[in-house]
PDB file of C-alpha atoms and ligand atoms in Angstrom:
ATOM      1  CA  UNK A 294      21.576   6.601 -14.586  1.00 92.00           C
ATOM      2  CA  UNK A 295      21.398   3.304 -12.720  1.00 96.00           C
ATOM      3  CA  UNK A 296      20.094  -0.133 -13.626  1.00 97.00           C
ATOM      4  CA  UNK A 297      17.495  -1.737 -11.405  1.00 98.00           C
ATOM      5  CA  UNK A 298      16.039  -5.228 -11.210  1.00 98.00           C
ATOM      6  CA  UNK A 299      13.144  -5.950  -8.893  1.00 98.00           C
ATOM      7  CA  UNK A 300       9.785  -7.665  -8.663  1.00 98.00           C
ATOM      8  CA  UNK A 301       6.705  -5.500  -9.075  1.00 98.00           C
ATOM      9  CA  UNK A 302       3.321  -7.021  -8.357  1.00 97.00           C
ATOM     10  CA  UNK A 303       4.727 -10.451  -9.012  1.00 96.00           C
ATOM     11  CA  UNK A 304       6.438  -9.627 -12.287  1.00 96.00           C
ATOM     12  CA  UNK A 305      10.133  -9.053 -12.897  1.00 98.00           C
ATOM     13  CA  UNK A 306      11.110  -5.496 -13.852  1.00 98.00           C
ATOM     14  CA  UNK A 307      14.414  -4.333 -15.321  1.00 98.00           C
ATOM     15  CA  UNK A 308      14.947  -0.694 -16.147  1.00 97.00           C
ATOM     16  CA  UNK A 309      17.305   2.271 -16.099  1.00 97.00           C
ATOM     17  CA  UNK A 310      16.477   5.351 -14.111  1.00 97.00           C
ATOM     18  CA  UNK A 311      18.026   8.411 -12.547  1.00 97.00           C
ATOM     19  CA  UNK A 312      19.965   7.673  -9.376  1.00 96.00           C
ATOM     20  CA  UNK A 313      18.034  10.359  -7.484  1.00 97.00           C
ATOM     21  CA  UNK A 314      14.529   9.331  -8.614  1.00 98.00           C
ATOM     22  CA  UNK A 315      12.009   8.713  -5.854  1.00 98.00           C
ATOM     23  CA  UNK A 316      10.137   5.439  -5.850  1.00 98.00           C
ATOM     24  CA  UNK A 317       6.761   7.217  -6.005  1.00 98.00           C
ATOM     25  CA  UNK A 318       7.839   8.958  -9.219  1.00 98.00           C
ATOM     26  CA  UNK A 319       9.163   5.761 -10.751  1.00 98.00           C
ATOM     27  CA  UNK A 320       5.857   4.035 -10.057  1.00 98.00           C
ATOM     28  CA  UNK A 321       3.508   6.819 -11.077  1.00 98.00           C
ATOM     29  CA  UNK A 322       5.357   8.561 -13.884  1.00 97.00           C
ATOM     30  CA  UNK A 323       7.602   5.936 -15.443  1.00 96.00           C
ATOM     31  CA  UNK A 324       5.509   2.813 -14.865  1.00 97.00           C
ATOM     32  CA  UNK A 325       2.035   4.377 -14.993  1.00 97.00           C
ATOM     33  CA  UNK A 326       0.915   2.867 -11.688  1.00 98.00           C
ATOM     34  CA  UNK A 327      -1.069   5.848 -10.463  1.00 98.00           C
ATOM     35  CA  UNK A 328      -2.864   3.900  -7.748  1.00 97.00           C
ATOM     36  CA  UNK A 329      -0.014   4.964  -5.488  1.00 98.00           C
ATOM     37  CA  UNK A 330      -0.880   8.490  -4.341  1.00 98.00           C
ATOM     38  CA  UNK A 331       1.309  11.375  -3.318  1.00 98.00           C
ATOM     39  CA  UNK A 332      -0.117  13.932  -0.911  1.00 97.00           C
ATOM     40  CA  UNK A 333       2.376  15.467   1.512  1.00 97.00           C
ATOM     41  CA  UNK A 334       5.533  14.250  -0.182  1.00 97.00           C
ATOM     42  CA  UNK A 335       7.249  14.469   3.188  1.00 98.00           C
ATOM     43  CA  UNK A 336       6.614  11.225   5.030  1.00 97.00           C
ATOM     44  CA  UNK A 337       3.682  12.555   7.033  1.00 97.00           C
ATOM     45  CA  UNK A 338       0.492  11.098   5.534  1.00 98.00           C
ATOM     46  CA  UNK A 339       1.004   7.538   4.285  1.00 98.00           C
ATOM     47  CA  UNK A 340      -0.863   8.107   1.011  1.00 98.00           C
ATOM     48  CA  UNK A 341       2.179   6.876  -0.921  1.00 98.00           C
ATOM     49  CA  UNK A 342       2.489   3.593   0.999  1.00 98.00           C
ATOM     50  CA  UNK A 343       3.589   0.536  -0.971  1.00 98.00           C
ATOM     51  CA  UNK A 344       4.788  -2.827   0.273  1.00 98.00           C
ATOM     52  CA  UNK A 345       8.468  -3.663   0.010  1.00 98.00           C
ATOM     53  CA  UNK A 346       9.146  -7.305   0.864  1.00 98.00           C
ATOM     54  CA  UNK A 347       5.705  -7.301   2.471  1.00 97.00           C
ATOM     55  CA  UNK A 348       6.277  -4.329   4.760  1.00 97.00           C
ATOM     56  CA  UNK A 349       4.695  -0.885   4.360  1.00 98.00           C
ATOM     57  CA  UNK A 350       7.089   1.660   2.927  1.00 98.00           C
ATOM     58  CA  UNK A 351       6.615   5.363   2.156  1.00 98.00           C
ATOM     59  CA  UNK A 352       7.458   5.662  -1.518  1.00 98.00           C
ATOM     60  CA  UNK A 353       7.867   9.441  -1.288  1.00 98.00           C
ATOM     61  CA  UNK A 354      10.805   8.943   1.083  1.00 98.00           C
ATOM     62  CA  UNK A 355      12.272   5.948  -0.746  1.00 98.00           C
ATOM     63  CA  UNK A 356      14.689   6.167  -3.625  1.00 98.00           C
ATOM     64  CA  UNK A 357      13.885   3.976  -6.587  1.00 98.00           C
ATOM     65  CA  UNK A 358      17.397   2.582  -6.163  1.00 98.00           C
ATOM     66  CA  UNK A 359      16.301   1.054  -2.861  1.00 98.00           C
ATOM     67  CA  UNK A 360      13.959  -1.253  -4.773  1.00 98.00           C
ATOM     68  CA  UNK A 361      16.916  -3.186  -6.176  1.00 98.00           C
ATOM     69  CA  UNK A 362      16.381  -6.884  -5.573  1.00 98.00           C
ATOM     70  CA  UNK A 363      13.192  -6.330  -3.597  1.00 98.00           C
ATOM     71  CA  UNK A 364       9.588  -7.439  -4.027  1.00 98.00           C
ATOM     72  CA  UNK A 365       7.251  -4.480  -4.419  1.00 98.00           C
ATOM     73  CA  UNK A 366       3.477  -4.542  -4.191  1.00 98.00           C
ATOM     74  CA  UNK A 367       1.359  -1.553  -5.137  1.00 98.00           C
ATOM     75  CA  UNK A 368      -2.391  -1.313  -4.873  1.00 97.00           C
ATOM     76  CA  UNK A 369      -2.607  -2.546  -8.477  1.00 97.00           C
ATOM     77  CA  UNK A 370      -1.052  -5.821  -7.357  1.00 96.00           C
ATOM     78  CA  UNK A 371      -2.924  -6.395  -4.116  1.00 95.00           C
ATOM     79  CA  UNK A 372      -5.469  -8.755  -5.660  1.00 89.00           C
ATOM     80  CA  UNK A 373      -5.659 -10.881  -8.794  1.00 80.00           C
ATOM     81  CA  UNK A 374      -7.083  -9.173 -11.863  1.00 81.00           C
ATOM     82  CA  UNK A 375     -10.820  -8.716 -11.663  1.00 83.00           C
ATOM     83  CA  UNK A 376     -11.027  -9.461  -7.949  1.00 91.00           C
ATOM     84  CA  UNK A 377     -10.812  -7.445  -4.776  1.00 94.00           C
ATOM     85  CA  UNK A 378      -8.605  -8.291  -1.823  1.00 95.00           C
ATOM     86  CA  UNK A 379     -10.753  -9.004   1.258  1.00 95.00           C
ATOM     87  CA  UNK A 380      -9.583  -5.689   2.712  1.00 97.00           C
ATOM     88  CA  UNK A 381     -10.744  -3.820  -0.394  1.00 97.00           C
ATOM     89  CA  UNK A 382     -14.083  -5.651  -0.387  1.00 96.00           C
ATOM     90  CA  UNK A 383     -14.625  -4.810   3.269  1.00 97.00           C
ATOM     91  CA  UNK A 384     -13.736  -1.149   2.676  1.00 97.00           C
ATOM     92  CA  UNK A 385     -16.447  -0.987   0.026  1.00 97.00           C
ATOM     93  CA  UNK A 386     -19.049  -2.902   2.012  1.00 96.00           C
ATOM     94  CA  UNK A 387     -18.411  -1.013   5.272  1.00 96.00           C
ATOM     95  CA  UNK A 388     -18.338   2.491   3.813  1.00 96.00           C
ATOM     96  CA  UNK A 389     -14.663   2.988   4.659  1.00 97.00           C
ATOM     97  CA  UNK A 390     -13.957   4.940   1.468  1.00 97.00           C
ATOM     98  CA  UNK A 391     -14.960   8.549   0.903  1.00 96.00           C
ATOM     99  CA  UNK A 392     -12.667  10.624  -1.312  1.00 97.00           C
ATOM    100  CA  UNK A 393     -10.441   7.554  -1.621  1.00 96.00           C
ATOM    101  CA  UNK A 394      -7.123   9.371  -1.646  1.00 97.00           C
ATOM    102  CA  UNK A 395      -5.845   7.573   1.442  1.00 98.00           C
ATOM    103  CA  UNK A 396      -7.379   4.245   0.473  1.00 98.00           C
ATOM    104  CA  UNK A 397      -4.546   2.577  -1.485  1.00 98.00           C
ATOM    105  CA  UNK A 398      -2.082   3.226   1.314  1.00 98.00           C
ATOM    106  CA  UNK A 399      -4.612   2.211   3.960  1.00 98.00           C
ATOM    107  CA  UNK A 400      -5.427  -1.020   2.141  1.00 98.00           C
ATOM    108  CA  UNK A 401      -1.766  -1.961   1.761  1.00 98.00           C
ATOM    109  CA  UNK A 402      -0.984  -1.195   5.412  1.00 98.00           C
ATOM    110  CA  UNK A 403      -4.023  -3.248   6.410  1.00 98.00           C
ATOM    111  CA  UNK A 404      -3.042  -6.158   4.177  1.00 97.00           C
ATOM    112  CA  UNK A 405       0.452  -6.161   5.702  1.00 98.00           C
ATOM    113  CA  UNK A 406      -1.072  -6.114   9.188  1.00 98.00           C
ATOM    114  CA  UNK A 407      -3.323  -9.085   8.457  1.00 97.00           C
ATOM    115  CA  UNK A 408      -0.431 -11.004   6.922  1.00 96.00           C
ATOM    116  CA  UNK A 409       1.521 -10.804  10.184  1.00 96.00           C
ATOM    117  CA  UNK A 410      -1.424 -10.740  12.607  1.00 96.00           C
ATOM    118  CA  UNK A 411      -4.543 -12.482  11.244  1.00 95.00           C
ATOM    119  CA  UNK A 412      -6.712 -11.395  14.151  1.00 95.00           C
ATOM    120  CA  UNK A 413      -5.712  -7.902  15.286  1.00 96.00           C
ATOM    121  CA  UNK A 414      -7.560  -6.064  18.031  1.00 96.00           C
ATOM    122  CA  UNK A 415      -9.045  -2.660  17.278  1.00 95.00           C
ATOM    123  CA  UNK A 416      -6.114  -1.115  19.157  1.00 96.00           C
ATOM    124  CA  UNK A 417      -3.572  -3.119  17.149  1.00 97.00           C
ATOM    125  CA  UNK A 418      -5.372  -2.108  13.964  1.00 97.00           C
ATOM    126  CA  UNK A 419      -5.238   1.562  14.894  1.00 97.00           C
ATOM    127  CA  UNK A 420      -1.546   1.266  15.744  1.00 97.00           C
ATOM    128  CA  UNK A 421      -0.802  -0.386  12.402  1.00 97.00           C
ATOM    129  CA  UNK A 422      -2.551   2.488  10.614  1.00 97.00           C
ATOM    130  CA  UNK A 423      -0.939   5.222  12.675  1.00 97.00           C
ATOM    131  CA  UNK A 424       1.095   6.376   9.693  1.00 96.00           C
ATOM    132  CA  UNK A 425      -1.874   6.537   7.321  1.00 98.00           C
ATOM    133  CA  UNK A 426      -3.918   9.713   7.649  1.00 98.00           C
ATOM    134  CA  UNK A 427      -7.507  10.089   6.452  1.00 97.00           C
ATOM    135  CA  UNK A 428      -9.228  13.453   6.392  1.00 95.00           C
ATOM    136  CA  UNK A 429     -12.680  12.083   5.540  1.00 95.00           C
ATOM    137  CA  UNK A 430     -13.816   9.008   7.405  1.00 91.00           C
ATOM    138  CA  UNK A 431     -12.966   9.529  11.063  1.00 91.00           C
ATOM    139  CA  UNK A 432     -11.186   6.134  10.954  1.00 96.00           C
ATOM    140  CA  UNK A 433     -13.927   4.147  12.716  1.00 96.00           C
ATOM    141  CA  UNK A 434     -15.293   2.580   9.533  1.00 97.00           C
ATOM    142  CA  UNK A 435     -11.775   1.803   8.351  1.00 98.00           C
ATOM    143  CA  UNK A 436     -11.008  -0.068  11.567  1.00 97.00           C
ATOM    144  CA  UNK A 437     -14.330  -1.900  11.345  1.00 97.00           C
ATOM    145  CA  UNK A 438     -13.637  -2.848   7.728  1.00 97.00           C
ATOM    146  CA  UNK A 439     -10.214  -4.261   8.566  1.00 97.00           C
ATOM    147  CA  UNK A 440     -11.652  -6.315  11.394  1.00 96.00           C
ATOM    148  CA  UNK A 441     -14.358  -7.590   9.041  1.00 96.00           C
ATOM    149  CA  UNK A 442     -11.680  -8.489   6.497  1.00 97.00           C
ATOM    150  CA  UNK A 443      -9.765 -10.373   9.200  1.00 96.00           C
ATOM    151  CA  UNK A 444     -12.900 -12.357  10.051  1.00 94.00           C
ATOM    152  CA  UNK A 445     -13.536 -13.083   6.359  1.00 91.00           C
ATOM    153  CA  UNK A 446      -9.965 -14.286   5.863  1.00 89.00           C
ATOM    154  CA  UNK A 447     -10.139 -16.525   8.916  1.00 86.00           C
ATOM    155  CA  UNK A 448     -13.384 -18.031   7.634  1.00 87.00           C
ATOM    156  CA  UNK A 449     -11.808 -18.901   4.273  1.00 80.00           C
ATOM    157  CA  UNK A 450     -11.164 -22.638   3.833  1.00 74.00           C
TER     158      UNK A 450
HETATM  159  S1  LIG B 730       3.005  11.357   0.260  1.00 76.34           S
HETATM  160 FE1  LIG B 730       4.413  10.024   1.224  1.00 76.34          FE
HETATM  161  S2  LIG B 730       3.931  10.174   3.322  1.00 76.34           S
HETATM  162 FE2  LIG B 730       2.610  11.633   2.377  1.00 76.34          FE
HETATM  163  S1  LIG B 731     -11.261   8.722   2.337  1.00 76.34           S
HETATM  164 FE1  LIG B 731     -10.619  10.773   1.945  1.00 76.34          FE
HETATM  165  S2  LIG B 731      -8.647  10.899   2.872  1.00 76.34           S
HETATM  166 FE2  LIG B 731      -9.427   8.965   3.480  1.00 76.34          FE
END
């Protein structure tokens, strides 16, 4: 067992866990944060994406131990309680969600993109989402939603 201390969705976490536990299992099974999805379990699909120090990270390929001292954001922490992040709101309004299995990872990748590039082109948006696969939407509505979210964020006072 190892001891870990990290920030999770803005709150400090201290716990003990197995040294070989994957981050996705720590989040979903031990901490009950099932918004993070696991699909391929092999680094191929992006469904398990979380943010680590603001950057997208595949939690199925990350050991929980690698969270030590880091700031983690899962989909549960993307927006304040009772509100949607502009990316989430745009996904809903633009029909960018179908089965929804890819959506948490997509939304976190998109939020990270907009944090570093507030006005991405469609091409830059597609590149930023290259690691997030969606079997339902055909991607066009997702790209449109992210561009709408960028416009909404830029219009905020
Ligand atoms: S579940 Fe992690 S990349 Fe697919
Ligand atoms: S909405 Fe179904 S996988 Fe993307």
